Amino acid sequence: MTDNVVHLFKDPLAEESTAPPVQLLAVVEAPPAAPVRVFRRTSRAVVGAVKHERTRQAARLSVRHSSYVLGGARAVARRAWDGRTGARYERLLRAAEAAGNYEAAGEWEERLHRFRAERHKRRMDLLTAPQDVAKSAAVGAAGGIGGLLAIGVALAIATKDPSDVFTPLMALIELIRLLVVIVQTVWGPLVAIGPWLALAGLWAVGRQRATAPQWALPANQRSDDAGAPITPSIVVTALRDLGIAPLRNAIKEMGDAGAAMLGPIRIAGCGVEVDVTLPSGVTTEEVQNRRKKLAENLARHEHEVFITIPEAARTVRLWIADSGALDEPIGPSPLVTDTTMTADYAKGRAPWGLDLRGDTAAISLYQRHLLITGLSNQGKTAALRALALWLALDRRVEFRIADLKGAGDWAMFDGLATVLIQGPTDDHVIDATEMVEGLVEEMERRLQAPPGTKFDPLIGIVDEAQVAFMCPALGDDKRPYGGSKATSRYFMAARKVHNQGRAVDVLLYEGTQDPTDQNLPKLVREGAHTRISLALGTESQARMALGDKAVDGGAAPHLLRQGLDKGTVVIASDGIKIPAGQASITVRTHFVDTDAAASVAERAKALRGDVTTLAAAWHGEEERDALADIATVLGDEPRLFTQDVLKRLTAMAAATYGEWTNGDLKRVLEDAGAEPKKSNGRMVVHREHVRRALTNRDSNGSVFAAE
C-alpha cells in the first residue's frame, strides 16, 4: 500500500532521482497534517465561543425581546379579532358548555345573537354612509361659506373697506394651507419613526403578558424552579397535562383557557387551596389516581399535594404545600409548654397537632373507641401516648394499660394506671387478655347499675395489639387467647367492649402496626369510632385502617413517606373538625418524647395523687382475703380515700369487688378493728390501722374473707 501511495503522488520529473522512495513518501504525506490541526483549533475556538456565557446572554437577550414582540403582536391581533367578531362570546359559550353550566351557556348565546344583530345593523348603515356624508358635507360647506361671507360683510361695513368681505374666507384658506405644510413637514419623520413606535408598543404588550420562554428571562425573573407561586395558569396547565383526554380537550375548547374551572386560590396554612370543578366526562377518581403526575406538573413532590372531595358535585379540592414546608417541624405540644393545662374528658378536646391549613387540630375522646395503626417506627406509640397524657390531666379517668412491646414507652404511667403490663411474651398477652376481660366485667356491672348512675371514665389501652391477635397460647379450657374466632378470648373481649362499652364510659384504645386481616380482624377495626393511620404500605392497608369511605374520599395514608412523615396521621372520626364534604383530615401531630412525657405524667400524678399500679390484672380465686387486698392497694400511702380504695379493689378483682359499696368496705374494716376515719370531711382508710389489724387478727382470717 505504501508503494501505491508513492507512485500516486510521485513527480514524473523525478523518475531518475536516487533518493529512497520512503523519503518521497514522507515529503508527500506531511502537508495534510497541518490543515487538520488548524481545523481542530478552529473547531475548539468556535465551540468555546458558542458556549461562552456572553454568547448565551446575547442569545437569551435576542430570544427574549423577539418573543416579546411576537407575543405582543399575537395579543393585539387577538384583541382586534375579538373586538370585530363574536369569537369572545363563542369561547365563553364553549367554556360554559364544557363545564356543564347550561344556564350560563344560554346567557352567552343570547349575548352572541345580540352582538351579531348590532353588527349587522352597523354594516347596513355603512351602505348609505357615503351619500349621507356627501349631503352633510355639501350642506356644511354651503353653510360655512355663507357664514364666512356674512362675517366678511359685517367686517366690511365696520371698516368701510369692501375688500374685507373676503377676509374671513381667505383666512380659512390660509389655515388649510398651513396645516398642509405642517403635515408635509411631519409626515416624513412619522413614516420613519412609526414602525419603531409600533414595535415598541407590541414589545410592551408582550412584556406585560410575559410571552418570553422562562429560559430566556434573567435569572432573577425565572419561575420555572420548584416552589414557584401557584397561579391559575399553573393549575390549569397542570390539569391539562395530566393525560386525561376529555379534560385536555375541554380545557382547549374553553374560551378562558380553563379558568372557569377554578375557584379562588386561598391561603391555607403552609400552602394554598383551590376547588376545581371538572368538566363533564371527567371523574374525580381519575384525577385522584394521577396525584403524583399532578404534583410534578405543579413543581411539587407527591407528598406536598393532597386531593380531597368536597361537597360540590364533580369537584376536587387541591391543597398544595409551599415547597419544603411539610419537612419543617411544627413546634412543641401545648401539653409540654402549658404547665397549667388540665383536661376534661367529657367536654374538652386534646390539642394533638396542626392540620394542613396550619390550624390547631383538637380531638374529642368522649365515648369513642380508638384505633391507630401504621408501619413500624412511624410515631404510633408517641401519638397514642400524647392522647393518654392529656386524658391523665383529668383526675376522674382511670387507665389500664398493656404495652405488648415492653420497651418502656409507657413506663411513666406507673403510678397513674391501675394496671400496667409491659412485655411481648405469651404470658404478657395472657395478662393483657384478662385485663380486657376485666373491662368487660366492669362494663357489665355498670350496665346493670340503676338508671342515672354516673361512672368515671375507664380507658383500656393495648399497644401493639397485633401481638395479642397473633398469640398461639391456649388457656386451661383450650380456648385460644389470640385469633379472630368466636372462641378467641382477646378478640371476643374486645368485641364486647366495642359493642356496649361507650354507653358507660368503658373504652378501648388499640395500637397496631402493618395491619392485615389476621393481626387486625375486620370486626375489631370497624368497632372503633376514631380510626387513625400513619404511613402505610398499600391502599388495601389504608382501607383496613380507615375504611372504604375515607379512602374513596381522598384519604391516602399509603402515600405518606415512610421515615420522613413520622407523626403525620390521617383521621376518620366525628371527634375532630373535618372540612365539609370530606371523610378524613390529615394532621401533623406534636411529638412528645419520653422525657417530656414523664414530666407531664408527674403533673398528672400531682393532680390525682399516687395510684397503686399492678403489673398484671388480678385473676385469682373467688374467695379472697379482703383485708390483705385492702393492705395491698394502699401500698406505701399513709392514708387513702375510701372511694379510691374501692376503685383499686375493683381494678384488682372486678369479679369480687366490682359491686362493693362504701358499706361493704366499712363492714370489713370495722370487723378487723381498722374502721375508716373522717379527714377534712371525707372518709379515709389509714395504712397503719390496716397493717395492725392484719398482725393481730386470727390466723385463719376467715372473718375478713370477701363474700
Coordinates of C-alpha atoms in Angstrom, one line a residue, residues 368-371 436 440 443 469 490-503 506-510 520-529:
R368 CA -65.2 6.9 71.4
H369 CA -63.2 3.7 70.9
L370 CA -60.0 4.4 69.1
L371 CA -57.7 2.5 66.7
V436 CA -59.6 -6.6 78.7
V440 CA -65.9 -6.4 80.1
M443 CA -68.9 -2.7 81.7
F469 CA -54.3 -11.3 68.0
Y490 CA -58.9 -11.4 73.4
F491 CA -61.0 -11.0 70.2
M492 CA -64.3 -11.6 71.9
A493 CA -63.4 -9.4 74.9
A494 CA -62.5 -6.5 72.6
R495 CA -65.7 -7.1 70.6
K496 CA -67.8 -6.9 73.7
V497 CA -66.2 -3.7 74.9
H498 CA -66.8 -2.2 71.4
N499 CA -70.4 -3.2 71.4
Q500 CA -71.6 -1.6 74.6
G501 CA -68.7 0.0 76.5
R502 CA -69.1 3.5 75.3
A503 CA -72.5 3.8 76.9
V506 CA -65.6 2.0 79.3
L507 CA -63.4 2.5 76.3
L508 CA -60.7 0.5 74.4
Y509 CA -57.8 2.2 72.6
E510 CA -55.7 -0.1 70.4
L520 CA -56.4 -6.8 62.9
P521 CA -59.7 -8.5 62.3
K522 CA -62.4 -6.6 60.5
L523 CA -65.0 -6.7 63.3
V524 CA -62.4 -5.1 65.7
R525 CA -61.2 -2.4 63.4
E526 CA -64.8 -1.4 62.4
G527 CA -65.8 -1.2 66.1
A528 CA -63.6 1.9 66.6
H529 CA -65.3 5.3 66.4

